Amino acid sequence: MDEQSVTNLLREKGFKVTPQRLAIYDVLAKTKEHPSAEMIFNQLQEYYPTMSLATVYKTIEILKEIGLVQVLNVGEDSFRYDAIVENHPHIRCMVCKRVDDVEEVDSSDFIEKIKEKTAYQLTGQQFYFYGICPKCMVKH
Amino acid sequence: MDEQSVTNLLREKGFKVTPQRLAIYDVLAKTKEHPSAEMIFNQLQEYYPTMSLATVYKTIEILKEIGLVQVLNVGEDSFRYDAIVENHPHIRCMVCKRVDDVEEVDSSDFIEKIKEKTAYQLTGQQFYFYGICPKCMVKH
DNA sequence: CTCATTGCAAAGGTTTTGCATGACC
DNA sequence: GGTCATGCAAAACCTTTGCAATGAG
């Protein structure tokens, strides 16, 4: 999503548009590494030396609320965030801890199966895979 | 797994067998609610008033290590634990926060698809579903 | 008897909150 | 100008660690 659309969406939902909010979304939109709040904070330090971690958390809360980011729980102590809000599987390297997307996988059949088996009314899902990434395999 | 087997496994792996350890495993083995450390702690308070949360955490660490429990990450701030170590999907009610198993689902086809699409060497996975449980649907 | 385990309290890490200052509209 | 957002510091959580006292083998 481009900056203008983010600006519009924030306004539309009653939130003010600030450089911090745009910068935080920008970091998320331009990376594939699924950063944690602290990773976002560190990345912004150079250009926004006064940025505080609290602002990162507060902004993510808003971005989540208006559907611009999704939250990941890959089994670490902290959460990670993804500006690609379409649901897709993630995979984490047990060695270097990187988190990647698994692309081009159609999970609708699997989700259908679950719908048949559960008495819940489904609203969403997250698929996490664990393994060793290509780079780490080479090293061992 | 019965108490005798747990005793044997602990000894075999070089850990001492204590009432606390057996009690913690027992709580996990007898419930389907995927308790957090604090839920286990609270449940034990009545019968083991001196039990400390630290012991719960230390014991879970050991149980995890010897393959008697698996750790769940359902998107809460805390971890949950499951004495059923065979991999199976979990589902969480967004209203009452309960976590249930999804039973009788074969996910091997889906996992195969992922293996084909990722360059990682797969070692495991977790499937989390979100929705509204039957009880909460009735209430609304 | 020895050494691992327990349980307390303190520390560590992540996330949230309160509040005065500052910025947007 | 009024109100919301920022950023600091403190608080609130969850989890881990250190250590003296205790208990298992």
CSV table of N, CA and C (backbone and C1' of nucleotides) in Angstrom, one decimal, chain B residues 11 16-17 19 38 54 57-58 78-79, chain D residues 13-19 23-25:
chain,number,residue,atom,x,y,z
B,11,ARG,N,14.0,-40.7,35.2
B,11,ARG,CA,15.2,-41.3,35.7
B,11,ARG,C,16.2,-41.6,34.6
B,16,LYS,N,15.8,-36.2,38.5
B,16,LYS,CA,15.2,-36.8,39.7
B,16,LYS,C,13.6,-36.8,39.6
B,17,VAL,N,13.0,-37.7,40.3
B,17,VAL,CA,11.6,-37.8,40.3
B,17,VAL,C,11.1,-37.1,41.6
B,19,PRO,N,7.6,-35.1,43.7
B,19,PRO,CA,6.2,-35.0,43.7
B,19,PRO,C,5.7,-33.8,42.8
B,38,GLU,N,0.8,-20.4,34.5
B,38,GLU,CA,0.0,-19.9,35.6
B,38,GLU,C,-1.2,-20.7,35.9
B,54,ALA,N,8.2,-20.7,39.6
B,54,ALA,CA,9.5,-21.0,39.1
B,54,ALA,C,9.6,-22.5,38.8
B,57,TYR,N,7.8,-23.6,35.7
B,57,TYR,CA,8.6,-23.3,34.5
B,57,TYR,C,9.7,-24.2,34.3
B,58,LYS,N,10.5,-24.5,35.4
B,58,LYS,CA,11.6,-25.4,35.3
B,58,LYS,C,11.2,-26.8,34.9
B,78,SER,N,1.4,-15.2,26.8
B,78,SER,CA,2.0,-16.4,27.5
B,78,SER,C,1.9,-17.6,26.6
B,79,PHE,N,2.8,-18.6,27.0
B,79,PHE,CA,2.8,-19.9,26.3
B,79,PHE,C,1.7,-20.8,26.9
D,13,DC,P,-0.9,-6.5,35.4
D,13,DC,O5',-0.5,-7.9,34.8
D,13,DC,C5',0.9,-8.0,34.6
D,13,DC,C4',1.2,-8.7,33.3
D,13,DC,C3',1.5,-10.2,33.5
D,13,DC,O3',0.8,-11.0,32.6
D,13,DC,C1',3.4,-9.0,32.6
D,14,DC,P,0.7,-12.5,32.9
D,14,DC,O5',2.1,-13.1,32.3
D,14,DC,C5',2.3,-13.1,30.9
D,14,DC,C4',3.7,-13.5,30.5
D,14,DC,C3',4.0,-14.9,31.0
D,14,DC,O3',4.6,-15.6,29.9
D,14,DC,C1',5.6,-13.4,31.8
D,15,DT,P,4.9,-17.1,30.1
D,15,DT,O5',6.5,-17.1,30.5
D,15,DT,C5',7.4,-16.5,29.6
D,15,DT,C4',8.8,-16.4,30.2
D,15,DT,C3',9.3,-17.8,30.7
D,15,DT,O3',10.4,-18.1,30.0
D,15,DT,C1',9.7,-16.0,32.2
D,16,DT,P,11.4,-19.3,30.4
D,16,DT,O5',12.6,-18.6,31.2
D,16,DT,C5',13.2,-17.4,30.7
D,16,DT,C4',14.3,-17.0,31.6
D,16,DT,C3',15.2,-18.1,32.1
D,16,DT,O3',16.6,-17.6,31.9
D,16,DT,C1',14.4,-16.9,33.9
D,17,DT,P,17.8,-18.6,32.2
D,17,DT,O5',18.4,-17.9,33.6
D,17,DT,C5',18.3,-16.5,33.8
D,17,DT,C4',18.9,-16.2,35.2
D,17,DT,C3',19.9,-17.2,35.7
D,17,DT,O3',21.0,-16.4,36.3
D,17,DT,C1',18.1,-16.8,37.2
D,18,DG,P,22.3,-17.1,36.9
D,18,DG,O5',22.1,-16.8,38.5
D,18,DG,C5',21.7,-15.5,38.9
D,18,DG,C4',21.8,-15.4,40.4
D,18,DG,C3',22.9,-16.3,41.1
D,18,DG,O3',23.4,-15.7,42.2
D,18,DG,C1',20.7,-17.0,41.8
D,19,DC,P,24.5,-16.3,43.1
D,19,DC,O5',23.8,-16.9,44.4
D,19,DC,C5',22.7,-16.1,45.0
D,19,DC,C4',22.0,-16.9,46.1
D,19,DC,C3',22.9,-18.0,46.7
D,19,DC,O3',22.7,-18.0,48.1
D,19,DC,C1',21.0,-19.0,45.9
D,23,DG,P,12.1,-31.1,53.0
D,23,DG,O5',12.5,-31.9,51.8
D,23,DG,C5',12.1,-31.6,50.5
D,23,DG,C4',12.6,-32.6,49.5
D,23,DG,C3',12.4,-34.0,49.9
D,23,DG,O3',12.2,-34.7,48.6
D,23,DG,C1',14.7,-33.6,49.7
D,24,DA,P,11.5,-36.2,48.6
D,24,DA,O5',12.4,-36.9,47.5
D,24,DA,C5',12.5,-36.3,46.2
D,24,DA,C4',13.7,-36.9,45.5
D,24,DA,C3',13.7,-38.4,45.4
D,24,DA,O3',14.1,-38.8,44.1
D,24,DA,C1',15.7,-37.6,46.5
D,25,DG,P,14.1,-40.3,43.7
D,25,DG,O5',15.6,-40.7,43.9
D,25,DG,C5',16.6,-40.2,43.0
D,25,DG,C4',18.0,-40.8,43.4
D,25,DG,C3',17.9,-42.3,43.5
D,25,DG,O3',19.1,-42.8,43.0
D,25,DG,C1',18.7,-41.4,45.6
